[in-house]
PDB file of C-alpha atoms in Angstrom:
ATOM      1  CA  MET A   1      67.814  25.929  24.195  1.00 85.00           C
ATOM      2  CA  THR A   2      66.742  26.160  27.757  1.00 92.00           C
ATOM      3  CA  VAL A   3      67.242  22.508  29.179  1.00 94.00           C
ATOM      4  CA  ARG A   4      63.770  21.608  31.369  1.00 96.00           C
ATOM      5  CA  THR A   5      63.630  19.198  33.717  1.00 96.00           C
ATOM      6  CA  ALA A   6      61.638  16.110  33.712  1.00 97.00           C
ATOM      7  CA  ALA A   7      59.101  17.439  36.906  1.00 96.00           C
ATOM      8  CA  GLU A   8      59.378  21.041  35.157  1.00 97.00           C
ATOM      9  CA  LEU A   9      58.186  19.343  31.785  1.00 97.00           C
ATOM     10  CA  ALA A  10      55.337  16.901  33.477  1.00 98.00           C
ATOM     11  CA  ALA A  11      54.065  19.644  36.424  1.00 95.00           C
ATOM     12  CA  VAL A  12      52.018  21.830  34.147  1.00 95.00           C
ATOM     13  CA  ASP A  13      48.624  24.307  34.737  1.00 94.00           C
ATOM     14  CA  ASP A  14      46.795  22.535  31.899  1.00 95.00           C
ATOM     15  CA  PRO A  15      48.121  19.410  30.954  1.00 97.00           C
ATOM     16  CA  ALA A  16      46.386  17.898  28.197  1.00 98.00           C
ATOM     17  CA  TRP A  17      45.796  14.431  29.292  1.00 98.00           C
ATOM     18  CA  PRO A  18      42.414  14.955  30.309  1.00 97.00           C
ATOM     19  CA  THR A  19      41.522  16.025  26.828  1.00 96.00           C
ATOM     20  CA  LEU A  20      43.046  13.280  25.118  1.00 97.00           C
ATOM     21  CA  SER A  21      42.091  10.407  27.690  1.00 97.00           C
ATOM     22  CA  ARG A  22      38.769  11.250  26.613  1.00 96.00           C
ATOM     23  CA  MET A  23      39.335  11.223  23.028  1.00 96.00           C
ATOM     24  CA  LEU A  24      41.432   8.179  22.964  1.00 97.00           C
ATOM     25  CA  GLY A  25      38.026   6.053  25.161  1.00 94.00           C
ATOM     26  CA  ARG A  26      36.720   5.602  21.716  1.00 91.00           C
ATOM     27  CA  ALA A  27      35.897   1.415  20.777  1.00 88.00           C
ATOM     28  CA  GLY A  28      38.652   0.349  18.295  1.00 89.00           C
ATOM     29  CA  VAL A  29      41.296   1.994  19.991  1.00 97.00           C
ATOM     30  CA  GLU A  30      43.832   0.764  22.340  1.00 98.00           C
ATOM     31  CA  VAL A  31      46.395   2.478  25.195  1.00 98.00           C
ATOM     32  CA  VAL A  32      49.245   0.835  25.621  1.00 98.00           C
ATOM     33  CA  PRO A  33      50.055   1.536  29.411  1.00 98.00           C
ATOM     34  CA  PRO A  34      53.242   3.344  30.205  1.00 98.00           C
ATOM     35  CA  PRO A  35      56.420   2.989  30.985  1.00 98.00           C
ATOM     36  CA  ALA A  36      58.134   3.194  33.834  1.00 98.00           C
ATOM     37  CA  TRP A  37      60.882   5.523  31.613  1.00 98.00           C
ATOM     38  CA  ALA A  38      57.740   7.838  30.911  1.00 98.00           C
ATOM     39  CA  LEU A  39      59.442  11.203  32.266  1.00 98.00           C
ATOM     40  CA  ASP A  40      62.612   9.777  30.684  1.00 98.00           C
ATOM     41  CA  VAL A  41      61.104  10.324  27.166  1.00 98.00           C
ATOM     42  CA  LEU A  42      59.481  13.206  28.318  1.00 98.00           C
ATOM     43  CA  TYR A  43      62.711  14.414  29.513  1.00 98.00           C
ATOM     44  CA  ARG A  44      64.579  13.744  25.995  1.00 98.00           C
ATOM     45  CA  LEU A  45      61.465  15.473  24.062  1.00 98.00           C
ATOM     46  CA  GLN A  46      62.008  18.305  26.073  1.00 97.00           C
ATOM     47  CA  VAL A  47      58.640  19.102  25.324  1.00 97.00           C
ATOM     48  CA  THR A  48      55.244  19.594  28.084  1.00 98.00           C
ATOM     49  CA  ALA A  49      52.808  17.457  28.979  1.00 98.00           C
ATOM     50  CA  ARG A  50      50.692  20.463  27.751  1.00 98.00           C
ATOM     51  CA  SER A  51      51.619  19.235  24.576  1.00 98.00           C
ATOM     52  CA  THR A  52      49.999  16.325  22.692  1.00 98.00           C
ATOM     53  CA  LEU A  53      53.484  14.997  22.357  1.00 98.00           C
ATOM     54  CA  GLY A  54      54.657  14.930  25.564  1.00 98.00           C
ATOM     55  CA  ALA A  55      51.459  13.249  26.932  1.00 98.00           C
ATOM     56  CA  LEU A  56      51.851  10.860  25.008  1.00 98.00           C
ATOM     57  CA  ALA A  57      54.956  10.115  25.793  1.00 98.00           C
ATOM     58  CA  LEU A  58      54.387  10.720  29.198  1.00 98.00           C
ATOM     59  CA  HIS A  59      50.720   8.631  29.936  1.00 98.00           C
ATOM     60  CA  THR A  60      51.106   5.981  26.940  1.00 98.00           C
ATOM     61  CA  GLY A  61      53.560   3.407  26.189  1.00 99.00           C
ATOM     62  CA  GLY A  62      51.499   4.480  22.407  1.00 99.00           C
ATOM     63  CA  VAL A  63      48.009   4.247  20.538  1.00 98.00           C
ATOM     64  CA  VAL A  64      47.261   1.286  18.657  1.00 98.00           C
ATOM     65  CA  VAL A  65      44.278   2.255  16.228  1.00 98.00           C
ATOM     66  CA  ASP A  66      42.308  -0.065  13.636  1.00 96.00           C
ATOM     67  CA  GLY A  67      43.201  -3.338  15.201  1.00 96.00           C
ATOM     68  CA  GLY A  68      47.175  -2.786  15.379  1.00 97.00           C
ATOM     69  CA  TRP A  69      47.128  -1.438  11.477  1.00 98.00           C
ATOM     70  CA  LEU A  70      47.952   2.103  13.051  1.00 98.00           C
ATOM     71  CA  ARG A  71      51.323   2.481  15.685  1.00 99.00           C
ATOM     72  CA  LEU A  72      51.170   5.724  16.967  1.00 99.00           C
ATOM     73  CA  LEU A  73      53.996   6.462  19.995  1.00 99.00           C
ATOM     74  CA  GLY A  74      54.274   7.291  23.162  1.00 99.00           C
ATOM     75  CA  GLY A  75      56.970   6.391  26.136  1.00 98.00           C
ATOM     76  CA  GLY A  76      57.135   2.509  24.693  1.00 98.00           C
ATOM     77  CA  GLY A  77      56.258  -0.821  25.328  1.00 97.00           C
ATOM     78  CA  ALA A  78      54.794  -3.755  23.947  1.00 96.00           C
ATOM     79  CA  GLY A  79      57.181  -4.213  20.761  1.00 97.00           C
ATOM     80  CA  LEU A  80      57.008  -0.252  19.727  1.00 98.00           C
ATOM     81  CA  PRO A  81      59.731   2.127  20.686  1.00 98.00           C
ATOM     82  CA  ASP A  82      59.495   5.694  22.454  1.00 98.00           C
ATOM     83  CA  LEU A  83      59.116   8.546  20.909  1.00 99.00           C
ATOM     84  CA  ALA A  84      62.604   9.832  22.099  1.00 98.00           C
ATOM     85  CA  SER A  85      64.473   6.471  21.365  1.00 98.00           C
ATOM     86  CA  VAL A  86      63.297   6.498  17.262  1.00 98.00           C
ATOM     87  CA  ASN A  87      64.084   9.981  16.578  1.00 98.00           C
ATOM     88  CA  GLY A  88      67.527   9.777  18.213  1.00 97.00           C
ATOM     89  CA  LEU A  89      67.233  11.840  21.246  1.00 97.00           C
ATOM     90  CA  GLY A  90      69.850  11.476  24.734  1.00 96.00           C
ATOM     91  CA  ASP A  91      70.044  13.723  26.806  1.00 95.00           C
ATOM     92  CA  PRO A  92      69.790  17.463  25.789  1.00 94.00           C
ATOM     93  CA  SER A  93      72.259  19.929  26.190  1.00 94.00           C
ATOM     94  CA  ALA A  94      71.989  23.454  25.370  1.00 91.00           C
ATOM     95  CA  ALA A  95      73.308  22.662  21.892  1.00 92.00           C
ATOM     96  CA  SER A  96      70.031  20.094  21.501  1.00 92.00           C
ATOM     97  CA  VAL A  97      68.070  20.887  18.706  1.00 91.00           C
ATOM     98  CA  ALA A  98      65.246  19.759  17.595  1.00 91.00           C
ATOM     99  CA  PRO A  99      64.854  17.133  14.667  1.00 95.00           C
ATOM    100  CA  PRO A 100      63.803  18.245  11.040  1.00 98.00           C
ATOM    101  CA  VAL A 101      61.841  15.173  10.883  1.00 98.00           C
ATOM    102  CA  LEU A 102      60.005  13.504  13.673  1.00 98.00           C
ATOM    103  CA  VAL A 103      58.640  10.367  13.612  1.00 99.00           C
ATOM    104  CA  VAL A 104      55.703   9.865  15.908  1.00 99.00           C
ATOM    105  CA  GLY A 105      54.260   6.792  14.110  1.00 98.00           C
ATOM    106  CA  TYR A 106      53.929   3.931  11.857  1.00 99.00           C
ATOM    107  CA  ASP A 107      51.187   1.728   9.960  1.00 99.00           C
ATOM    108  CA  VAL A 108      51.742  -1.936   9.371  1.00 99.00           C
ATOM    109  CA  LEU A 109      52.779  -1.868   5.656  1.00 98.00           C
ATOM    110  CA  GLY A 110      55.587   0.460   6.987  1.00 98.00           C
ATOM    111  CA  GLY A 111      54.457   3.642   6.311  1.00 98.00           C
ATOM    112  CA  THR A 112      55.579   6.555   8.615  1.00 99.00           C
ATOM    113  CA  PHE A 113      54.130   9.259  10.211  1.00 99.00           C
ATOM    114  CA  ALA A 114      56.070  12.326  10.925  1.00 99.00           C
ATOM    115  CA  VAL A 115      55.844  16.261  12.807  1.00 98.00           C
ATOM    116  CA  ASN A 116      57.499  18.382  10.039  1.00 98.00           C
ATOM    117  CA  GLY A 117      60.704  19.856  11.668  1.00 97.00           C
ATOM    118  CA  GLY A 118      62.168  22.012   9.094  1.00 97.00           C
ATOM    119  CA  GLY A 119      62.901  18.893   6.939  1.00 97.00           C
ATOM    120  CA  LEU A 120      60.184  18.407   4.846  1.00 97.00           C
ATOM    121  CA  PRO A 121      58.544  21.065   2.588  1.00 95.00           C
ATOM    122  CA  GLY A 122      55.018  22.831   3.916  1.00 94.00           C
ATOM    123  CA  PRO A 123      54.315  24.788   6.844  1.00 96.00           C
ATOM    124  CA  LEU A 124      56.698  23.893   9.763  1.00 97.00           C
ATOM    125  CA  GLY A 125      54.321  21.372  12.350  1.00 97.00           C
ATOM    126  CA  ASP A 126      52.079  19.772   9.855  1.00 98.00           C
ATOM    127  CA  VAL A 127      52.198  15.593   9.972  1.00 98.00           C
ATOM    128  CA  HIS A 128      53.858  14.572   7.316  1.00 99.00           C
ATOM    129  CA  TRP A 129      52.830  10.278   5.909  1.00 99.00           C
ATOM    130  CA  PHE A 130      55.673   8.808   3.963  1.00 98.00           C
ATOM    131  CA  ALA A 131      53.281   6.763   1.757  1.00 98.00           C
ATOM    132  CA  PRO A 132      54.662   2.992   1.489  1.00 97.00           C
ATOM    133  CA  ASP A 133      52.889   3.127  -2.536  1.00 96.00           C
ATOM    134  CA  ALA A 134      54.953   5.838  -3.093  1.00 95.00           C
ATOM    135  CA  LEU A 135      57.778   6.327  -1.072  1.00 97.00           C
ATOM    136  CA  ASP A 136      57.625   9.898  -0.964  1.00 97.00           C
ATOM    137  CA  TRP A 137      56.383  11.978   1.760  1.00 98.00           C
ATOM    138  CA  VAL A 138      52.620  12.869   1.895  1.00 97.00           C
ATOM    139  CA  ASP A 139      51.349  16.097   3.897  1.00 98.00           C
ATOM    140  CA  LEU A 140      48.320  15.614   5.547  1.00 98.00           C
ATOM    141  CA  GLY A 141      47.342  18.867   6.667  1.00 97.00           C
ATOM    142  CA  PHE A 142      47.330  19.244  10.097  1.00 97.00           C
ATOM    143  CA  GLY A 143      49.142  19.342  12.993  1.00 96.00           C
ATOM    144  CA  GLN A 144      50.140  16.273  16.197  1.00 96.00           C
ATOM    145  CA  ALA A 145      46.870  17.300  17.994  1.00 96.00           C
ATOM    146  CA  ALA A 146      44.138  17.215  14.941  1.00 97.00           C
ATOM    147  CA  PHE A 147      46.025  14.251  13.458  1.00 98.00           C
ATOM    148  CA  LEU A 148      45.463  11.673  16.520  1.00 97.00           C
ATOM    149  CA  GLU A 149      41.743  13.093  15.956  1.00 97.00           C
ATOM    150  CA  TRP A 150      41.728  12.296  12.752  1.00 97.00           C
ATOM    151  CA  ALA A 151      43.280   8.454  13.273  1.00 97.00           C
ATOM    152  CA  VAL A 152      40.944   7.674  16.347  1.00 96.00           C
ATOM    153  CA  SER A 153      38.026   8.930  14.732  1.00 94.00           C
ATOM    154  CA  GLY A 154      37.557   6.587  11.424  1.00 92.00           C
ATOM    155  CA  GLY A 155      41.062   9.532   9.464  1.00 93.00           C
ATOM    156  CA  THR A 156      42.732   6.731   8.191  1.00 94.00           C
ATOM    157  CA  ALA A 157      40.223   4.761   5.708  1.00 95.00           C
ATOM    158  CA  ALA A 158      40.069   7.058   3.006  1.00 95.00           C
ATOM    159  CA  LEU A 159      43.699   7.114   3.292  1.00 96.00           C
ATOM    160  CA  TYR A 160      44.223   3.578   3.392  1.00 97.00           C
ATOM    161  CA  GLU A 161      41.295   2.803   0.793  1.00 95.00           C
ATOM    162  CA  ARG A 162      43.365   1.610  -2.087  1.00 94.00           C
ATOM    163  CA  LEU A 163      46.155  -0.381   0.600  1.00 97.00           C
ATOM    164  CA  ARG A 164      43.417  -2.644   2.621  1.00 97.00           C
ATOM    165  CA  TRP A 165      42.213  -5.784   1.375  1.00 96.00           C
ATOM    166  CA  PRO A 166      39.039  -8.196   2.540  1.00 96.00           C
ATOM    167  CA  GLY A 167      40.174  -9.321   5.980  1.00 97.00           C
ATOM    168  CA  TRP A 168      43.425  -6.803   6.564  1.00 97.00           C
ATOM    169  CA  TYR A 169      41.744  -5.938   9.942  1.00 97.00           C
ATOM    170  CA  ASP A 170      41.879  -9.634  11.622  1.00 97.00           C
ATOM    171  CA  GLU A 171      45.414  -9.644   9.799  1.00 97.00           C
ATOM    172  CA  ALA A 172      46.955  -6.682  11.819  1.00 97.00           C
ATOM    173  CA  GLY A 173      45.975  -7.289  14.650  1.00 96.00           C
ATOM    174  CA  ARG A 174      47.296 -11.023  14.238  1.00 98.00           C
ATOM    175  CA  LEU A 175      50.771  -8.976  14.280  1.00 98.00           C
ATOM    176  CA  ARG A 176      52.851  -7.951  17.413  1.00 98.00           C
ATOM    177  CA  LEU A 177      53.177  -3.684  17.625  1.00 98.00           C
ATOM    178  CA  ASP A 178      56.681  -4.579  16.085  1.00 98.00           C
ATOM    179  CA  GLU A 179      56.301  -6.553  13.184  1.00 99.00           C
ATOM    180  CA  GLY A 180      54.500  -5.286   9.703  1.00 99.00           C
ATOM    181  CA  LEU A 181      53.310  -6.769   6.129  1.00 98.00           C
ATOM    182  CA  SER A 182      56.354  -7.272   3.698  1.00 98.00           C
ATOM    183  CA  VAL A 183      53.862  -6.564   0.303  1.00 97.00           C
ATOM    184  CA  TYR A 184      55.107  -8.233  -2.735  1.00 97.00           C
ATOM    185  CA  PRO A 185      54.472  -7.443  -5.439  1.00 96.00           C
ATOM    186  CA  PRO A 186      55.845  -4.123  -4.164  1.00 95.00           C
ATOM    187  CA  LEU A 187      53.008  -1.124  -3.541  1.00 95.00           C
ATOM    188  CA  TRP A 188      54.621   1.441  -5.626  1.00 93.00           C
ATOM    189  CA  SER A 189      55.006  -1.002  -8.243  1.00 92.00           C
ATOM    190  CA  GLU A 190      52.311  -1.523 -11.348  1.00 88.00           C
ATOM    191  CA  GLU A 191      51.980  -5.015 -10.548  1.00 89.00           C
ATOM    192  CA  GLY A 192      51.230  -4.827  -7.218  1.00 88.00           C
ATOM    193  CA  ARG A 193      48.129  -2.006  -7.790  1.00 87.00           C
ATOM    194  CA  ASP A 194      46.070  -4.942  -6.871  1.00 90.00           C
ATOM    195  CA  VAL A 195      46.649  -5.378  -2.631  1.00 93.00           C
ATOM    196  CA  ALA A 196      44.498  -7.958  -2.066  1.00 93.00           C
ATOM    197  CA  ARG A 197      46.080 -10.668  -4.858  1.00 93.00           C
ATOM    198  CA  ALA A 198      49.722  -9.844  -3.461  1.00 94.00           C
ATOM    199  CA  SER A 199      51.131 -11.813  -0.767  1.00 96.00           C
ATOM    200  CA  ARG A 200      51.930 -10.541   2.284  1.00 97.00           C
ATOM    201  CA  THR A 201      54.893 -11.747   4.677  1.00 98.00           C
ATOM    202  CA  VAL A 202      54.952 -10.281   8.427  1.00 98.00           C
ATOM    203  CA  VAL A 203      58.306  -9.311   9.026  1.00 98.00           C
ATOM    204  CA  PRO A 204      59.971  -6.329  11.731  1.00 98.00           C
ATOM    205  CA  LEU A 205      58.750  -3.633  11.643  1.00 98.00           C
ATOM    206  CA  ALA A 206      61.804  -1.696  11.441  1.00 98.00           C
ATOM    207  CA  GLU A 207      63.416  -3.227   8.558  1.00 98.00           C
ATOM    208  CA  LEU A 208      60.113  -2.758   6.677  1.00 98.00           C
ATOM    209  CA  VAL A 209      60.169   0.717   7.052  1.00 98.00           C
ATOM    210  CA  ASP A 210      64.106   1.167   6.389  1.00 98.00           C
ATOM    211  CA  TRP A 211      63.680  -0.964   3.363  1.00 97.00           C
ATOM    212  CA  HIS A 212      60.954   1.593   1.583  1.00 97.00           C
ATOM    213  CA  TYR A 213      63.165   4.498   2.911  1.00 96.00           C
ATOM    214  CA  GLU A 214      66.667   2.400   0.744  1.00 96.00           C
ATOM    215  CA  MET A 215      64.451   1.732  -2.132  1.00 95.00           C
ATOM    216  CA  ALA A 216      63.206   5.555  -1.949  1.00 95.00           C
ATOM    217  CA  ALA A 217      67.028   6.704  -2.430  1.00 94.00           C
ATOM    218  CA  ARG A 218      67.156   4.080  -5.268  1.00 92.00           C
ATOM    219  CA  MET A 219      64.957   4.926  -7.000  1.00 87.00           C
ATOM    220  CA  ALA A 220      65.372   8.716  -6.734  1.00 80.00           C
ATOM    221  CA  PRO A 221      66.287  10.985 -10.042  1.00 74.00           C
ATOM    222  CA  VAL A 222      69.755  11.530 -10.274  1.00 60.00           C
ATOM    223  CA  ASP A 223      70.701  15.480 -11.295  1.00 59.00           C
ATOM    224  CA  ASP A 224      72.189  16.280 -14.756  1.00 38.00           C
ATOM    225  CA  VAL A 225      75.906  16.863 -13.860  1.00 35.00           C
TER     226      VAL A 225
END
């Protein structure tokens, strides 16, 4: 790949941010201020500010939707990781390749949103959701720009219809952005289907996300030898 400087990536004629900033001005959406290191995040991502991903990295620390239920990543801050670090991206080189799965957000239950870079089934660029009630990736059927608009315009209501309970908004809003809710019995179990009756415990979000991946690996079918 051709490595571009942070200045080259940021200085584009048609940046995405003016359009995105209007979209993010809707009620119920909180924009975390961009960190001092935002340009470094953009540099490690090697995307321009013309893209949704680049604009979020450069101009936000992240985006919080539905009172904290959904956390979309940007430059990092307020408990949110930055887009480059969470995807293991260091300083780029000519040998660098794009991640096969690019994480772009999380939900309060430990679900993960990621852009398909070739590591998931389906079209490249589609956003997928690692569903905590299925322990598998679900293709949402649209790219990152459409995903952001979907997220801030009420699209989550249908996705999480079965996974929300009376009072979920206030409960999510009491958490720090690096915290999530561990549900027991687990959402993927038969006993955990009634989430309103399940117990919920505040845990570090990173640990909750890793636990879902670990359980998915344990429960994956083993090929016959």
